[in-house]
Coordinates of C-alpha atoms and ligand atoms in Angstrom, one line a residue:
Chain J
M1 CA -269.0 -117.5 162.9
K2 CA -272.4 -118.2 162.1
L3 CA -273.3 -115.1 163.9
A4 CA -270.8 -112.6 161.6
L5 CA -272.4 -114.3 158.7
R6 CA -276.1 -113.8 159.5
E7 CA -275.2 -110.5 160.0
L8 CA -274.7 -109.7 156.6
W9 CA -277.3 -111.4 155.2
R10 CA -279.6 -109.8 157.4
R11 CA -278.5 -107.0 157.9
P12 CA -277.2 -105.9 154.1
G13 CA -277.8 -103.2 153.8
R14 CA -274.7 -102.5 156.5
F15 CA -272.9 -104.0 153.7
V16 CA -273.9 -102.4 150.2
V17 CA -271.5 -99.4 150.5
A18 CA -268.6 -100.9 151.9
T19 CA -269.4 -103.7 148.9
A20 CA -269.8 -101.3 146.3
I21 CA -266.8 -99.1 146.6
L22 CA -264.4 -102.1 146.9
A23 CA -266.4 -104.0 144.0
L24 CA -265.4 -99.9 142.3
I25 CA -261.6 -100.5 143.4
A26 CA -261.6 -104.3 142.5
L27 CA -262.6 -103.1 138.8
L28 CA -259.7 -100.3 138.4
L29 CA -257.4 -103.0 139.3
M30 CA -258.3 -105.2 137.0
V31 CA -258.8 -103.1 134.3
L32 CA -255.1 -101.2 135.1
G33 CA -253.6 -104.9 135.7
G34 CA -255.6 -105.8 132.4
L35 CA -254.3 -102.8 130.7
L36 CA -250.9 -103.6 131.6
D37 CA -251.2 -107.1 130.5
G38 CA -252.6 -105.9 126.9
L39 CA -250.4 -103.4 126.2
L40 CA -246.6 -105.4 127.5
A41 CA -248.3 -108.5 125.5
G42 CA -249.0 -106.3 122.6
S43 CA -245.7 -105.1 122.2
T44 CA -244.0 -108.3 123.5
G45 CA -245.6 -111.3 121.6
A46 CA -243.0 -111.5 119.1
L47 CA -240.2 -112.0 122.2
R48 CA -241.8 -114.6 123.6
A49 CA -243.1 -116.1 121.0
Q50 CA -239.9 -117.0 120.1
R51 CA -238.4 -121.1 120.7
G52 CA -234.1 -119.9 122.0
Q53 CA -233.3 -118.7 125.2
L54 CA -230.6 -116.0 123.5
I55 CA -231.3 -112.8 121.6
V56 CA -227.9 -111.6 120.0
Y57 CA -228.3 -107.8 118.7
S58 CA -225.3 -106.2 117.3
S59 CA -223.0 -104.1 119.8
T60 CA -223.7 -100.6 118.6
S61 CA -227.6 -101.3 117.9
R62 CA -228.7 -100.5 121.9
E63 CA -230.4 -103.2 122.4
S64 CA -232.8 -102.3 119.4
L65 CA -233.6 -105.1 116.0
V66 CA -234.0 -102.7 113.5
R67 CA -230.8 -100.8 114.6
S68 CA -228.8 -104.1 114.7
H69 CA -226.8 -105.6 112.3
I70 CA -225.1 -109.4 112.3
T71 CA -222.6 -109.9 109.4
P72 CA -222.3 -113.6 108.6
P73 CA -218.2 -113.7 109.9
M74 CA -220.4 -112.4 113.2
R75 CA -222.7 -115.2 113.0
K76 CA -219.9 -118.0 112.2
E77 CA -218.4 -117.1 115.6
V78 CA -221.8 -117.3 117.7
E79 CA -222.0 -120.6 116.0
G80 CA -218.7 -121.8 116.9
V81 CA -218.8 -121.0 121.1
A82 CA -219.4 -124.2 122.9
G83 CA -222.9 -124.9 124.2
V84 CA -224.7 -122.9 121.3
S85 CA -226.4 -125.7 120.1
Q86 CA -228.7 -123.8 117.1
V87 CA -228.5 -120.5 115.1
A88 CA -231.0 -118.6 113.4
G89 CA -231.5 -115.1 111.9
L90 CA -234.1 -112.8 112.5
G91 CA -235.1 -109.7 110.8
S92 CA -237.8 -107.2 110.7
V93 CA -239.0 -104.6 109.3
Q94 CA -242.0 -102.2 109.9
V95 CA -244.6 -101.0 107.6
G96 CA -247.7 -100.0 106.0
A97 CA -249.9 -102.3 104.6
R98 CA -252.7 -103.0 102.4
V99 CA -254.8 -105.3 103.0
G100 CA -258.1 -106.5 100.7
G101 CA -261.7 -104.7 101.4
R102 CA -259.9 -101.8 102.9
G103 CA -259.7 -98.3 100.7
P104 CA -256.3 -97.6 99.3
R105 CA -255.3 -95.0 102.2
D106 CA -256.2 -97.0 104.8
L107 CA -252.9 -98.5 105.6
V108 CA -252.3 -101.3 108.3
P109 CA -249.3 -101.1 110.8
V110 CA -247.5 -104.3 110.6
V111 CA -244.0 -105.8 111.2
L112 CA -242.5 -108.3 108.8
F113 CA -240.4 -110.7 110.5
G114 CA -238.0 -113.3 108.7
Y115 CA -236.9 -115.9 110.9
E116 CA -235.8 -119.6 110.0
L117 CA -235.9 -120.8 113.7
P118 CA -240.4 -121.1 113.7
P119 CA -241.6 -119.4 116.5
K120 CA -243.7 -121.4 119.0
S121 CA -247.5 -123.0 117.4
L122 CA -245.7 -122.6 114.1
P123 CA -244.6 -125.6 112.0
D124 CA -241.1 -126.2 111.2
A125 CA -241.3 -125.7 107.5
V126 CA -240.3 -122.0 107.4
P127 CA -242.7 -120.7 104.5
A128 CA -242.0 -120.7 100.7
Y129 CA -241.4 -117.2 99.5
G130 CA -243.9 -114.5 99.3
E131 CA -246.0 -116.4 101.9
V132 CA -246.6 -115.7 106.0
Y133 CA -248.0 -116.0 108.9
A134 CA -250.0 -113.6 110.2
D135 CA -250.9 -112.7 113.5
D136 CA -254.5 -113.4 115.2
S137 CA -254.7 -110.0 116.2
L138 CA -254.8 -108.9 111.9
Q139 CA -257.4 -110.9 111.5
A140 CA -259.7 -108.2 112.8
E141 CA -258.5 -105.9 110.5
G142 CA -259.6 -108.2 107.4
V143 CA -257.0 -109.9 106.7
K144 CA -258.1 -114.0 105.9
K145 CA -256.7 -116.9 105.3
G146 CA -255.4 -117.5 101.3
G147 CA -255.5 -113.7 101.0
T148 CA -253.0 -111.0 99.9
I149 CA -251.6 -108.5 101.3
R150 CA -249.2 -105.2 99.6
L151 CA -246.8 -104.1 101.9
G152 CA -245.1 -101.0 102.2
P153 CA -244.7 -98.1 99.4
A154 CA -243.9 -100.9 96.8
R155 CA -246.9 -102.4 97.5
T156 CA -244.4 -105.8 97.7
P157 CA -247.1 -108.5 97.9
V158 CA -247.1 -111.2 100.1
R159 CA -249.6 -114.1 100.7
V160 CA -250.9 -115.2 104.0
I161 CA -251.4 -119.0 104.8
G162 CA -251.8 -119.4 108.3
F163 CA -252.2 -117.6 111.8
L164 CA -250.9 -117.6 114.7
R165 CA -251.5 -116.5 118.8
D166 CA -249.9 -113.9 120.8
S167 CA -247.0 -112.3 118.3
R168 CA -247.4 -108.6 118.5
Y169 CA -244.8 -106.4 118.4
S170 CA -244.3 -102.4 119.6
G171 CA -248.2 -103.2 120.0
Q172 CA -249.2 -103.7 116.0
G173 CA -249.1 -106.6 114.3
T174 CA -247.2 -109.2 113.1
L175 CA -246.8 -110.9 109.8
W176 CA -244.0 -114.6 110.3
G177 CA -241.7 -115.1 106.8
S178 CA -238.9 -116.6 105.4
L179 CA -234.8 -114.4 105.7
A180 CA -235.5 -113.9 102.0
T181 CA -238.9 -113.2 102.2
W182 CA -238.3 -110.1 104.6
R183 CA -235.0 -109.3 102.5
S184 CA -236.4 -108.6 100.1
V185 CA -239.5 -106.4 101.4
L186 CA -237.2 -104.4 103.0
A187 CA -234.9 -103.3 100.1
A188 CA -238.0 -102.8 98.3
N189 CA -239.9 -101.0 100.9
R190 CA -236.5 -99.3 102.3
P191 CA -233.5 -98.7 100.5
G192 CA -231.5 -97.6 102.6
E193 CA -231.7 -100.0 105.5
R194 CA -230.9 -102.8 103.1
A195 CA -229.6 -105.9 104.1
G196 CA -227.4 -107.9 102.4
E197 CA -227.4 -111.9 101.4
G198 CA -226.5 -113.3 104.8
V199 CA -227.0 -110.6 107.3
D200 CA -229.5 -110.8 109.9
Q201 CA -230.8 -107.7 112.2
A202 CA -230.6 -110.3 115.2
L203 CA -229.8 -113.8 116.0
V204 CA -232.0 -116.5 118.1
V205 CA -229.7 -118.9 119.9
R206 CA -230.4 -121.7 121.0
V207 CA -228.0 -123.4 124.5
A208 CA -227.7 -127.1 125.4
G209 CA -227.4 -125.9 129.3
A210 CA -229.7 -124.4 131.8
D211 CA -227.0 -121.5 132.4
A212 CA -228.5 -119.5 129.1
S213 CA -227.3 -115.8 130.7
G214 CA -223.5 -117.4 131.0
Q215 CA -223.7 -118.4 127.4
A216 CA -225.2 -114.9 126.5
G217 CA -220.8 -113.7 128.1
A218 CA -219.4 -116.5 126.1
I219 CA -221.2 -115.3 122.3
D220 CA -220.2 -111.5 123.6
R221 CA -216.7 -112.8 123.9
A222 CA -216.9 -115.4 121.6
T223 CA -216.8 -112.2 119.2
G224 CA -214.5 -109.8 120.9
G225 CA -217.0 -107.3 121.6
A226 CA -218.8 -107.3 118.7
T227 CA -222.1 -108.4 119.9
K228 CA -224.9 -107.6 123.2
T229 CA -226.3 -110.9 123.9
L230 CA -229.3 -111.0 126.0
T231 CA -231.7 -113.6 127.5
I232 CA -235.5 -113.8 126.3
P233 CA -236.4 -111.6 129.4
Q234 CA -233.5 -109.4 129.2
A235 CA -234.3 -108.9 125.4
I236 CA -238.4 -108.4 126.1
D237 CA -237.4 -105.3 129.7
A238 CA -234.7 -103.8 126.7
L239 CA -238.2 -102.9 124.9
P240 CA -238.7 -99.4 124.4
G241 CA -241.3 -98.3 127.5
V242 CA -241.8 -102.0 129.0
T243 CA -240.2 -101.0 131.8
Q244 CA -241.6 -97.4 132.4
Q245 CA -244.8 -99.4 131.9
Q246 CA -244.1 -101.6 134.1
T247 CA -243.1 -99.4 136.8
V248 CA -246.3 -97.4 136.4
F249 CA -248.8 -99.5 136.3
N250 CA -247.3 -101.9 139.6
Q251 CA -247.5 -98.3 141.0
I252 CA -250.8 -96.9 140.8
I253 CA -252.2 -100.5 141.3
G254 CA -249.7 -100.6 144.7
I255 CA -251.5 -97.3 145.6
T256 CA -254.7 -99.3 144.4
V257 CA -253.6 -101.9 146.8
V258 CA -253.2 -99.2 149.4
I259 CA -256.6 -97.3 149.1
A260 CA -258.2 -100.8 149.4
L261 CA -256.7 -101.3 153.2
V262 CA -258.0 -98.2 154.5
V263 CA -261.3 -98.5 152.7
V264 CA -261.5 -102.0 155.1
G265 CA -259.8 -100.8 157.5
L266 CA -262.2 -97.9 158.5
F267 CA -264.9 -99.2 157.6
F268 CA -264.9 -102.2 159.8
A269 CA -263.4 -99.8 162.5
L270 CA -266.9 -97.9 162.9
I271 CA -268.0 -101.5 162.4
T272 CA -266.6 -102.4 165.2
V273 CA -267.5 -99.2 167.2
E274 CA -270.5 -99.3 166.7
R275 CA -270.8 -103.1 167.7
I276 CA -268.8 -102.4 171.3
G277 CA -272.6 -103.3 173.6
L278 CA -272.8 -106.7 171.6
Y279 CA -269.2 -107.4 171.9
G280 CA -269.5 -106.9 175.8
V281 CA -272.8 -109.4 176.4
L282 CA -271.2 -112.1 174.2
K283 CA -267.7 -111.9 176.2
A284 CA -270.1 -112.0 179.0
V285 CA -271.7 -115.0 177.8
G286 CA -268.6 -116.7 177.3
A287 CA -267.5 -115.8 173.4
S288 CA -263.6 -115.5 173.3
S289 CA -262.0 -112.3 171.6
A290 CA -260.7 -114.6 169.0
I291 CA -264.0 -116.0 168.1
L292 CA -265.2 -112.4 167.8
F293 CA -262.3 -110.9 165.7
A294 CA -262.8 -114.3 163.7
G295 CA -266.1 -112.9 162.7
V296 CA -265.1 -109.3 161.3
L297 CA -261.7 -111.1 159.2
L298 CA -264.6 -113.1 157.9
Q299 CA -267.0 -110.5 156.7
A300 CA -264.0 -108.7 155.4
V301 CA -263.0 -112.1 153.3
V302 CA -266.7 -112.4 151.9
V303 CA -267.6 -108.5 151.3
T304 CA -264.2 -108.4 149.0
L305 CA -265.2 -111.7 147.6
I306 CA -268.6 -110.3 146.7
A307 CA -267.0 -107.4 145.3
S308 CA -263.9 -109.0 143.6
A309 CA -266.0 -111.0 141.6
I310 CA -268.3 -107.8 140.8
G311 CA -265.2 -107.0 139.5
V312 CA -263.8 -110.0 137.6
T313 CA -267.8 -109.6 135.4
V314 CA -267.0 -106.4 134.7
S315 CA -264.0 -107.0 133.3
L316 CA -264.6 -110.1 131.4
A317 CA -267.7 -107.6 130.4
L318 CA -265.3 -105.5 129.3
A319 CA -262.8 -107.5 127.4
A320 CA -266.0 -108.8 125.4
A321 CA -267.2 -105.7 124.4
I322 CA -263.8 -103.9 123.6
P323 CA -263.9 -104.4 119.6
S324 CA -259.9 -105.9 119.7
G325 CA -257.4 -103.9 118.7
S326 CA -259.0 -101.1 119.6
I327 CA -258.4 -101.2 123.4
P328 CA -254.9 -103.5 124.7
F329 CA -257.6 -104.3 127.2
V330 CA -256.9 -108.3 128.2
A331 CA -258.7 -110.1 131.5
T332 CA -256.5 -113.0 132.2
P333 CA -257.4 -115.7 134.9
S334 CA -254.0 -114.5 136.7
R335 CA -254.8 -111.2 136.5
L336 CA -258.1 -111.7 137.5
L337 CA -257.2 -113.7 140.4
T338 CA -254.0 -112.2 142.0
S339 CA -256.0 -108.8 141.9
T340 CA -258.4 -110.4 144.3
A341 CA -255.6 -112.0 146.2
Y342 CA -254.3 -108.2 146.9
L343 CA -257.8 -106.9 147.4
L344 CA -257.8 -110.2 150.6
I345 CA -254.6 -109.5 152.1
A346 CA -255.7 -105.8 151.8
A347 CA -258.9 -106.5 153.4
L348 CA -257.2 -108.8 156.3
L349 CA -254.5 -105.9 156.6
G350 CA -257.3 -103.4 157.5
C351 CA -259.0 -105.4 159.6
A352 CA -256.2 -105.8 162.3
F353 CA -256.6 -101.7 163.0
S354 CA -260.0 -103.7 164.8
L355 CA -258.6 -106.3 166.4
R356 CA -256.7 -104.1 169.6
R357 CA -260.8 -102.8 169.9
V358 CA -262.1 -106.1 170.1
L359 CA -259.7 -107.2 172.8
K360 CA -260.3 -104.0 174.4
V361 CA -263.5 -104.2 174.8
D362 CA -264.7 -105.5 178.7
P363 CA -267.2 -108.3 179.3
A364 CA -268.0 -106.3 183.2
A365 CA -269.2 -103.3 181.0
A366 CA -272.3 -105.4 179.7
I367 CA -273.7 -106.0 182.9
G368 CA -272.5 -102.6 184.9
G369 CA -275.3 -99.6 183.8
E370 CA -272.4 -98.2 181.5
Q371 CA -274.1 -98.9 178.6
Chain Z
M1 CA -272.3 -133.1 208.5
T2 CA -269.2 -132.5 206.5
T3 CA -270.0 -130.0 203.2
T4 CA -268.3 -130.6 199.8
A5 CA -267.6 -127.5 197.8
T6 CA -270.0 -128.7 195.1
D7 CA -272.7 -128.3 197.8
F8 CA -273.1 -124.4 197.6
A9 CA -273.7 -122.8 194.5
L10 CA -271.5 -119.8 195.8
Q11 CA -269.3 -119.6 197.3
M12 CA -267.4 -116.0 198.5
E13 CA -264.7 -115.8 201.7
R14 CA -263.3 -111.5 202.5
V15 CA -263.9 -110.5 199.0
S16 CA -263.2 -106.8 198.4
K17 CA -262.9 -105.0 195.1
I18 CA -261.2 -101.6 194.9
Y19 CA -261.9 -99.7 192.1
S20 CA -258.8 -97.1 191.3
V21 CA -259.6 -94.2 189.8
G22 CA -257.0 -92.1 188.9
D23 CA -255.2 -91.4 192.1
A24 CA -258.3 -92.1 193.9
E25 CA -259.8 -95.7 195.2
V26 CA -262.9 -97.1 195.9
V27 CA -264.0 -99.6 197.9
A28 CA -267.2 -101.0 196.2
L29 CA -267.0 -104.6 198.0
D30 CA -265.5 -104.8 201.5
Q31 CA -264.7 -108.1 203.4
V32 CA -267.6 -109.9 201.7
D33 CA -269.1 -113.6 203.0
L34 CA -271.8 -114.8 201.2
T35 CA -273.1 -118.4 200.5
V36 CA -275.3 -119.8 198.0
D37 CA -276.9 -122.6 198.6
A38 CA -277.2 -125.1 195.2
D39 CA -281.1 -124.0 194.7
E40 CA -281.0 -121.3 196.5
I41 CA -282.7 -117.6 195.1
I42 CA -281.1 -115.0 197.2
A43 CA -282.3 -111.7 196.2
L44 CA -279.5 -108.7 197.4
V45 CA -281.0 -105.0 197.7
G46 CA -278.6 -102.8 198.5
P47 CA -278.7 -98.5 197.9
S48 CA -277.5 -97.1 195.1
G49 CA -273.3 -97.3 194.5
S50 CA -274.1 -100.3 197.4
G51 CA -271.9 -103.3 195.2
K52 CA -274.3 -104.9 193.8
T53 CA -273.1 -105.0 190.7
T54 CA -269.6 -105.5 191.2
L55 CA -270.4 -108.8 193.6
C56 CA -272.6 -110.1 190.5
S57 CA -269.6 -109.5 187.8
I58 CA -266.8 -111.3 191.2
A59 CA -269.0 -114.2 191.0
G60 CA -269.8 -114.1 187.5
G61 CA -266.5 -114.1 186.5
L62 CA -266.9 -111.3 184.7
L63 CA -264.8 -109.3 187.0
K64 CA -261.7 -110.4 189.2
A65 CA -261.7 -109.7 192.8
T66 CA -258.8 -107.3 194.5
D67 CA -259.0 -109.9 197.2
G68 CA -260.5 -112.8 198.7
S69 CA -261.4 -116.3 197.2
V70 CA -264.5 -117.3 195.0
I71 CA -265.4 -120.7 194.5
V72 CA -268.6 -121.7 191.6
G73 CA -270.1 -124.5 191.9
G74 CA -266.5 -126.5 193.6
Q75 CA -264.6 -124.2 191.3
D76 CA -262.2 -122.2 192.5
I77 CA -262.5 -118.8 189.8
S78 CA -260.3 -116.4 192.3
Q79 CA -256.7 -116.8 190.7
Y80 CA -258.3 -117.5 187.1
T81 CA -256.6 -116.2 184.1
P82 CA -258.9 -114.2 181.5
K83 CA -259.4 -117.3 178.9
Q84 CA -260.6 -119.4 182.1
L85 CA -262.6 -117.3 183.5
T86 CA -264.4 -116.9 179.7
R87 CA -264.3 -120.5 179.7
F88 CA -266.3 -120.5 183.5
R89 CA -268.8 -118.0 182.0
R90 CA -270.0 -119.6 178.6
E91 CA -269.9 -123.3 180.9
S92 CA -270.8 -122.7 184.5
V93 CA -273.0 -119.1 184.6
G94 CA -275.9 -117.2 183.2
F95 CA -276.7 -113.5 183.3
V96 CA -279.6 -111.5 183.0
F97 CA -278.7 -107.7 181.9
Q98 CA -280.8 -105.6 183.5
T99 CA -280.7 -103.7 179.7
V100 CA -281.9 -106.4 177.7
N101 CA -279.2 -107.0 175.5
L102 CA -280.2 -109.2 173.2
V103 CA -278.6 -109.8 169.7
P104 CA -280.8 -107.8 166.8
F105 CA -280.7 -109.0 163.9
L106 CA -280.9 -112.7 165.9
T107 CA -284.5 -114.4 166.3
A108 CA -285.6 -115.0 169.6
R109 CA -284.0 -119.1 169.3
E110 CA -281.5 -118.1 167.6
N111 CA -280.5 -115.2 170.3
L112 CA -280.2 -118.4 172.8
L113 CA -278.6 -120.7 170.2
V114 CA -275.7 -118.1 169.8
V115 CA -274.3 -119.5 173.6
D116 CA -274.0 -122.7 171.6
E117 CA -272.0 -120.8 168.5
I118 CA -269.5 -119.2 170.4
G119 CA -268.2 -122.4 172.4
P120 CA -267.3 -126.0 171.6
R121 CA -271.6 -126.9 169.0
T122 CA -273.6 -129.7 170.2
G123 CA -276.0 -128.8 167.7
R124 CA -279.3 -130.7 168.0
R125 CA -278.8 -131.5 172.0
A126 CA -278.9 -127.2 171.7
K127 CA -281.3 -126.4 169.5
D128 CA -283.2 -129.1 171.2
R129 CA -282.8 -127.3 174.9
A130 CA -283.7 -124.0 173.0
D131 CA -287.1 -125.4 171.5
Q132 CA -287.6 -126.3 175.0
L133 CA -287.2 -123.4 176.8
L134 CA -289.0 -121.0 174.3
G135 CA -291.6 -123.8 175.5
E136 CA -291.4 -123.1 179.2
L137 CA -290.5 -119.0 178.9
G138 CA -294.3 -119.1 176.7
L139 CA -292.2 -118.0 174.0
A140 CA -292.5 -121.1 171.4
D141 CA -294.5 -119.3 169.1
R142 CA -292.8 -116.3 169.5
S143 CA -289.5 -118.4 168.7
S144 CA -289.4 -116.8 164.6
N145 CA -289.2 -113.4 165.8
L146 CA -286.5 -110.8 165.8
P147 CA -286.3 -108.9 169.4
A148 CA -287.7 -105.5 167.9
Q149 CA -291.0 -107.3 166.9
L150 CA -291.4 -109.2 170.8
S151 CA -292.9 -107.1 173.9
G152 CA -290.7 -105.8 176.8
G153 CA -291.4 -108.9 178.9
E154 CA -291.0 -111.0 176.0
R155 CA -287.0 -109.4 175.8
Q156 CA -286.4 -110.5 178.9
R157 CA -287.6 -114.0 178.8
V158 CA -285.5 -114.4 175.9
A159 CA -282.3 -112.8 178.1
I160 CA -284.1 -115.7 181.0
G161 CA -283.8 -118.8 178.1
R162 CA -280.2 -117.4 177.2
A163 CA -278.9 -117.1 180.6
L164 CA -280.3 -121.3 180.6
M165 CA -278.8 -122.5 177.8
N166 CA -275.5 -123.7 179.2
E167 CA -277.8 -125.3 182.3
P168 CA -275.5 -122.9 184.7
N169 CA -275.0 -124.2 188.4
L170 CA -275.5 -120.3 188.9
V171 CA -277.5 -117.7 186.7
L172 CA -276.9 -113.7 188.4
F173 CA -280.0 -111.1 187.1
D174 CA -278.8 -107.9 187.6
E175 CA -281.8 -106.0 188.1
P176 CA -283.9 -107.6 185.6
T177 CA -287.1 -105.9 185.8
S178 CA -286.7 -101.8 186.2
A179 CA -287.3 -101.5 182.9
L180 CA -290.7 -103.1 183.1
D181 CA -293.7 -102.3 184.9
T182 CA -295.3 -103.6 188.1
Q183 CA -297.5 -106.2 186.5
L184 CA -295.1 -108.2 184.3
G185 CA -291.9 -107.7 186.4
D186 CA -294.4 -109.6 188.9
Q187 CA -294.8 -111.9 185.7
V188 CA -290.9 -112.2 185.0
V189 CA -289.9 -113.0 188.8
N190 CA -292.3 -115.4 189.0
L191 CA -290.8 -116.8 185.8
I192 CA -287.8 -116.8 187.3
R193 CA -288.9 -117.8 190.4
H194 CA -290.3 -121.5 188.4
E195 CA -287.3 -121.6 186.3
M196 CA -284.7 -122.0 188.9
K197 CA -286.7 -124.3 191.3
S198 CA -287.5 -126.9 188.6
R199 CA -284.2 -127.3 187.3
G200 CA -282.2 -126.8 190.5
T201 CA -280.4 -123.7 190.0
A202 CA -279.3 -120.7 191.7
A203 CA -279.8 -117.3 191.6
I204 CA -278.8 -114.0 193.4
I205 CA -281.7 -111.5 191.7
V206 CA -280.2 -107.8 192.0
T207 CA -282.6 -105.7 192.7
H208 CA -284.3 -101.7 193.9
D209 CA -288.0 -103.3 193.9
E210 CA -288.8 -104.9 197.2
R211 CA -290.8 -107.4 195.7
I212 CA -288.5 -109.0 194.5
T213 CA -287.9 -110.1 197.5
H214 CA -290.7 -112.1 198.5
Y215 CA -289.9 -114.7 195.9
A216 CA -286.3 -115.3 197.4
D217 CA -285.2 -117.2 200.0
R218 CA -283.0 -115.1 201.3
V219 CA -282.6 -111.7 201.0
A220 CA -279.1 -110.2 201.6
R221 CA -279.1 -106.7 201.9
I222 CA -275.4 -104.6 200.9
V223 CA -274.3 -100.8 202.3
D224 CA -271.2 -99.6 201.0
G225 CA -269.7 -103.1 200.0
R226 CA -271.0 -104.5 203.4
I227 CA -272.7 -107.4 203.7
S228 CA -274.9 -105.8 206.2
A229 CA -278.1 -108.3 207.0
V230 CA -278.7 -111.6 205.5
R231 CA -282.4 -112.7 206.3
S232 CA -284.8 -115.8 205.4
A233 CA -287.6 -114.1 203.1
R234 CA -289.7 -117.3 202.6
H235 CA -291.1 -117.7 205.5
L236 CA -292.3 -114.2 205.5
H237 CA -293.9 -114.6 202.2
R238 CA -296.1 -117.8 203.5
H239 CA -297.3 -115.6 206.0
Q240 CA -298.3 -113.0 203.8
V241 CA -300.1 -115.7 201.0
Ligands
LIG1 N1 -265.3 -99.2 186.1 C1 -265.9 -98.9 187.9 N2 -264.5 -98.0 188.5 C2 -265.1 -97.2 189.4 N3 -265.4 -97.3 189.8 C3 -266.6 -98.1 189.6 C4 -267.3 -98.9 188.4 N4 -267.8 -99.3 188.9 C5 -268.1 -99.2 190.1 N5 -267.5 -98.5 190.5 C6 -267.9 -98.0 191.9 O1 -268.1 -98.8 192.8 C7 -269.3 -98.9 194.0 C8 -270.2 -100.2 193.8 O2 -270.8 -100.0 192.1 P1 -272.2 -100.3 192.1 O3 -272.0 -100.2 190.2 O4 -271.6 -102.3 192.1 O5 -273.4 -99.8 192.3 P2 -274.6 -100.9 192.2 O6 -275.2 -101.4 193.9 O7 -274.7 -102.0 191.1 O8 -275.5 -98.8 192.5 P3 -276.6 -99.5 191.1 O9 -277.9 -100.2 192.1 O10 -277.0 -97.6 190.7 O11 -276.2 -100.2 189.8 C9 -269.3 -97.1 193.5 O12 -268.7 -96.4 194.3 C10 -269.4 -96.9 191.7 O13 -269.2 -95.6 192.2
LIG2 MG1 -275.8 -101.6 189.3

């Protein structure tokens, strides 16, 4: 083992190319993963921030908030379902926002939510009419606490009273106010979509038991099929593009891991071939195949960890350098760690290609004239 | 006089080795009997292809005999599994090969310590032993040189040190001087004799080089896989001096 480590330190030149290639692969993995995480975070934050376990759409909505319409009688029926502990209205509207300090045509696309049940990290009291909390990503767009934003063609004013984290929706920053604020912004800017008094787009539901998806079925039965109730994770998957993004990115990540496996496999297979003479001598003086192969694994682990460390460093530097709001890239510890873990697994599997060669080395070859 | 097995460093009885190459069979050793005393140096001479390397490999547990019994320092290794043989090589024998087979990226001292690192570590004891051996072999001031920074003779001395690290009962030298010129070869052979005799360790030295036989206690001649003569060489040497 010491032997394997000494070789790494004393002959770094042999490992430099493999380490560099693996570092690039590590960076690729981490950037791909970071982009996926950034994209998903930017389109699902508003749903992930909900305190309820279920979200109720109208059955004709095709699981889309803007197409959904919940009337007061439907809401009554949902409230009557056993096990439902709280029902809260939710509405959304996508508008262009005029933020103080920006040009008159420089609109920031935002989604205004009206809520009754506050999202995580917001206080229990719903803001007064005309007041909103803003997603903190909007700070980069010039939104300030205490400032006024004018929404949509009607330039409906709302005042920002605070910020919340990680609540973006469909790639846009969000504003969070009362249902009344939402209704009036909607009525002023989208007369065609106006929601009458008591009409919500969707309901956020808290249930008592642990069986949230069972409750979803109960709710839809109670409304006679007028609603379509999803758990929050289901609702996230139903957002346009979310599952497609995940599938595509995960496929690319998978292919990248396989490439890492092949790179490590080929590299150590070559190195093992070069070492056959050395291994013969070491076996002749009493080294077991196990200890020699453990040396190969150890080298692969060290090379992979160095490559991953480079990948992590560059990812963090990228995340810090990218201006917020431009590219949806985030470097989360869990993504960096899982990428490193994938690479380690790929490296260890790649080494398996060399195992047979190490086992096959004949110590008798060391003493004979065969080398 | 009764002898226990451990009075001998090596006892080979009717040892045969048959290599099969495709359909053909090559008899490399044919019913060889050879006994080496606990502190004896045997020179093994014979023409190319006569079976010298094969004999050493079997005595050192690198190869398994096709037939016969091989007892080294009291252990019957003929029926050992590969795993047991690995351990036997690590603990009980030393090898010095024709081509110098040092680990190129390790210093002289580390090349000796490798023997300790591949087995259960003894740590301090191994380091002390390595330093002592390097001193005896005249390499004290070369101990941190890499093999590439050593002369041919020095490298071969490091290899001898490595073979002695595990305090073996038997050391096998396969043409240890063939890569060296006459003078260096002489030095190395003297050194081998000195090291073996001062420790009371037995050795088999394979050679084409007749000069080496003068330093041996006995010379065994092998032809076509059969030991044809074993004569005492030591008194000859004394007469010549
Ligand atoms: N791995 C092997 N497979 C098949 N035949 C072998 C093998 N090794 C040795 N032989 C044959 O066995 C015989 C003895 O070989 P060995 O290497 O023991 O001879 P040697 O006395 O050491 O020769 P040299 O002085 O040339 O080193 C030779 O005929 C050789 O061709
Ligand atoms: Mg030979």
